[in-house]
Amino acid sequence: GESVGLHLPTLSVQEGDNSIINCAYSNSASDYFIWYKQESGKGPQFIIDIRSNMDKRQGQRVTVLLNKTVKHLSLQIAATQPGDSAVYFCAETAWGDSSYKLIFGSGTRLLVRP
Amino acid sequence: NAGVTQTPKFHILKTGQSMTLQCAQDMNHGYLSWYRQDPGMGLRRIHYSVAAGITDKGEVPDGYNVSRSNTEDFPLRLESAAPSQTSVYFCASTSGLAEETQYFGPGTRLLVL
């Protein structure tokens, strides 16, 4: 079945270092991918997205890389800050049952050490 | 704009009781969804609505009902709560298809005893 998963449940990084959060997806027909950040007690917040016709997209301090050959998605955060500590979810959009489905991974917790 | 608002923030129910979780958005978005979030399982979609008067089942709809009488509001109804419905519930909105950016509300934490 369709699934989106993450390789690392918890990632601990030193403040100022770069962070890389990975995600694997199984539906090769998915054409849109999103990264969300969720802070404790809050709803998910959109970070960055990428469509399947791209392999890289950059935002402010964040970069998303898409490797369709191995169905792998990654989120890179440059110069990680304490405010980046949160749970990060990848999600894919797949067409099924006559509608788009947004399928979330289980999340990776990012801990930033001061 | 307040964005997406949800009430209550937290509620305790006894098994068999009914409850309505409220969701409202002031962005004139057509597409609204309800998700539940459980540890280790990410977010799963319960029901969604593409416009007022139109609702459809998501991936985990059993035990929940929704209605959409206007653009702003999208309440989620638990007719007879079960402990398995203990979860954090999020409402999300987007202006178009689900593939576009979704704005999530702050969530409702529900405990069913």
Tab-separated table of N, CA, C and O in Angstrom, chain A residues 32 34 36 38 41-44 46 49 51 89 93 99-102 104-106, chain B residues 31 35 37 40-43 45 48 59 90 97-102 104-106:
chain	number	residue	atom	x	y	z
A	32	TYR	N	3.533	15.483	-5.601
A	32	TYR	CA	3.697	16.702	-4.812
A	32	TYR	C	4.068	16.293	-3.410
A	32	TYR	O	3.436	15.408	-2.820
A	34	ILE	N	5.481	17.683	0.586
A	34	ILE	CA	5.477	18.824	1.501
A	34	ILE	C	6.221	18.452	2.777
A	34	ILE	O	6.139	17.312	3.235
A	36	TYR	N	6.356	19.632	6.776
A	36	TYR	CA	5.699	20.395	7.820
A	36	TYR	C	6.549	20.365	9.084
A	36	TYR	O	7.239	19.375	9.370
A	38	GLN	N	6.107	20.836	13.259
A	38	GLN	CA	5.116	20.885	14.314
A	38	GLN	C	5.787	21.088	15.666
A	38	GLN	O	6.520	20.216	16.131
A	41	GLY	N	2.329	21.189	21.073
A	41	GLY	CA	1.051	21.810	21.372
A	41	GLY	C	0.460	22.630	20.254
A	41	GLY	O	-0.557	23.309	20.450
A	42	LYS	N	1.065	22.572	19.069
A	42	LYS	CA	0.575	23.361	17.941
A	42	LYS	C	0.270	22.471	16.748
A	42	LYS	O	0.669	21.319	16.694
A	43	GLY	N	-0.428	23.025	15.786
A	43	GLY	CA	-0.700	22.310	14.566
A	43	GLY	C	0.488	22.342	13.622
A	43	GLY	O	1.392	23.168	13.771
A	44	PRO	N	0.535	21.436	12.650
A	44	PRO	CA	1.628	21.442	11.670
A	44	PRO	C	1.682	22.762	10.905
A	44	PRO	O	0.648	23.354	10.602
A	46	PHE	N	3.374	24.621	7.490
A	46	PHE	CA	4.030	24.415	6.197
A	46	PHE	C	5.439	25.020	6.192
A	46	PHE	O	5.648	26.137	6.655
A	49	ASP	N	7.642	23.013	-0.090
A	49	ASP	CA	7.078	21.941	-0.912
A	49	ASP	C	7.901	21.776	-2.178
A	49	ASP	O	8.755	22.605	-2.511
A	51	ARG	N	7.449	19.813	-6.293
A	51	ARG	CA	6.690	18.981	-7.221
A	51	ARG	C	7.624	17.967	-7.858
A	51	ARG	O	8.839	18.122	-7.863
A	89	PHE	N	7.460	16.555	9.640
A	89	PHE	CA	6.731	15.546	8.887
A	89	PHE	C	6.917	15.772	7.396
A	89	PHE	O	6.834	16.897	6.923
A	93	THR	N	1.353	13.748	-1.804
A	93	THR	CA	0.004	13.818	-2.331
A	93	THR	C	-0.133	12.775	-3.418
A	93	THR	O	0.655	12.755	-4.363
A	99	SER	N	-9.994	11.194	-5.325
A	99	SER	CA	-9.607	12.432	-4.659
A	99	SER	C	-8.124	12.389	-4.360
A	99	SER	O	-7.497	11.328	-4.408
A	100	TYR	N	-7.585	13.588	-4.089
A	100	TYR	CA	-6.205	13.630	-3.648
A	100	TYR	C	-6.133	13.261	-2.173
A	100	TYR	O	-6.968	13.656	-1.384
A	101	LYS	N	-5.138	12.493	-1.823
A	101	LYS	CA	-4.890	12.158	-0.433
A	101	LYS	C	-3.559	12.737	-0.013
A	101	LYS	O	-2.590	12.670	-0.769
A	102	LEU	N	-3.542	13.307	1.167
A	102	LEU	CA	-2.303	13.806	1.737
A	102	LEU	C	-1.854	12.779	2.750
A	102	LEU	O	-2.482	12.608	3.792
A	104	PHE	N	0.803	11.405	5.390
A	104	PHE	CA	1.879	11.879	6.253
A	104	PHE	C	2.756	10.742	6.729
A	104	PHE	O	2.289	9.634	6.980
A	105	GLY	N	4.018	11.039	6.900
A	105	GLY	CA	4.913	10.139	7.592
A	105	GLY	C	4.707	10.272	9.096
A	105	GLY	O	3.949	11.121	9.563
A	106	SER	N	5.409	9.444	9.850
A	106	SER	CA	5.201	9.421	11.298
A	106	SER	C	5.981	10.503	12.025
A	106	SER	O	5.760	10.736	13.196
B	31	TYR	N	-11.735	24.167	0.670
B	31	TYR	CA	-11.360	22.786	1.011
B	31	TYR	C	-10.988	22.701	2.487
B	31	TYR	O	-10.024	23.304	2.929
B	35	TYR	N	-8.251	15.809	10.539
B	35	TYR	CA	-7.232	14.781	10.740
B	35	TYR	C	-7.209	14.401	12.216
B	35	TYR	O	-7.510	15.198	13.087
B	37	GLN	N	-4.337	12.764	14.984
B	37	GLN	CA	-2.909	12.510	15.127
B	37	GLN	C	-2.694	11.623	16.333
B	37	GLN	O	-3.041	11.989	17.465
B	40	GLY	N	3.210	7.909	16.756
B	40	GLY	CA	3.809	6.926	15.862
B	40	GLY	C	3.056	6.681	14.573
B	40	GLY	O	3.471	5.844	13.768
B	41	MET	N	1.939	7.388	14.357
B	41	MET	CA	1.145	7.126	13.153
B	41	MET	C	0.959	8.354	12.287
B	41	MET	O	0.276	8.292	11.288
B	42	GLY	N	1.547	9.457	12.636
B	42	GLY	CA	1.375	10.655	11.826
B	42	GLY	C	-0.065	11.132	11.833
B	42	GLY	O	-0.858	10.774	12.702
B	43	LEU	N	-0.431	11.933	10.872
B	43	LEU	CA	-1.788	12.439	10.749
B	43	LEU	C	-2.553	11.607	9.739
B	43	LEU	O	-2.025	11.280	8.668
B	45	ARG	N	-6.357	11.371	7.697
B	45	ARG	CA	-7.530	12.169	7.353
B	45	ARG	C	-8.817	11.411	7.681
B	45	ARG	O	-8.980	10.253	7.312
B	48	TYR	N	-13.414	15.082	4.726
B	48	TYR	CA	-13.054	16.333	4.099
B	48	TYR	C	-14.247	16.899	3.336
B	48	TYR	O	-15.242	16.205	3.120
B	59	GLU	N	-9.607	8.624	5.085
B	59	GLU	CA	-9.053	7.284	5.229
B	59	GLU	C	-9.507	6.576	6.510
B	59	GLU	O	-9.482	5.353	6.575
B	90	PHE	N	-7.024	17.700	14.315
B	90	PHE	CA	-6.664	18.928	13.623
B	90	PHE	C	-7.603	19.154	12.447
B	90	PHE	O	-7.915	18.231	11.689
B	97	LEU	N	-7.187	22.425	-4.261
B	97	LEU	CA	-7.063	20.990	-4.092
B	97	LEU	C	-6.199	20.676	-2.875
B	97	LEU	O	-5.471	21.513	-2.375
B	98	ALA	N	-6.275	19.438	-2.418
B	98	ALA	CA	-5.501	19.034	-1.253
B	98	ALA	C	-4.008	19.153	-1.503
B	98	ALA	O	-3.230	19.180	-0.576
B	99	GLU	N	-3.592	19.235	-2.749
B	99	GLU	CA	-2.166	19.308	-3.006
B	99	GLU	C	-1.590	20.675	-2.687
B	99	GLU	O	-0.398	20.833	-2.596
B	100	GLU	N	-2.446	21.646	-2.498
B	100	GLU	CA	-1.939	22.956	-2.163
B	100	GLU	C	-1.676	23.062	-0.668
B	100	GLU	O	-2.065	22.219	0.112
B	101	THR	N	-1.024	24.113	-0.287
B	101	THR	CA	-0.648	24.322	1.108
B	101	THR	C	-1.853	24.273	2.018
B	101	THR	O	-2.842	24.959	1.789
B	102	GLN	N	-1.793	23.455	3.028
B	102	GLN	CA	-2.863	23.378	3.999
B	102	GLN	C	-2.472	24.169	5.248
B	102	GLN	O	-1.345	24.109	5.703
B	104	PHE	N	-3.220	24.514	9.135
B	104	PHE	CA	-3.767	23.729	10.222
B	104	PHE	C	-4.187	24.599	11.394
B	104	PHE	O	-3.543	25.599	11.707
B	105	GLY	N	-5.258	24.168	12.049
B	105	GLY	CA	-5.662	24.800	13.283
B	105	GLY	C	-4.779	24.339	14.431
B	105	GLY	O	-3.910	23.484	14.247
B	106	PRO	N	-5.005	24.864	15.645
B	106	PRO	CA	-4.147	24.531	16.786
B	106	PRO	C	-4.429	23.166	17.398
B	106	PRO	O	-3.645	22.688	18.219
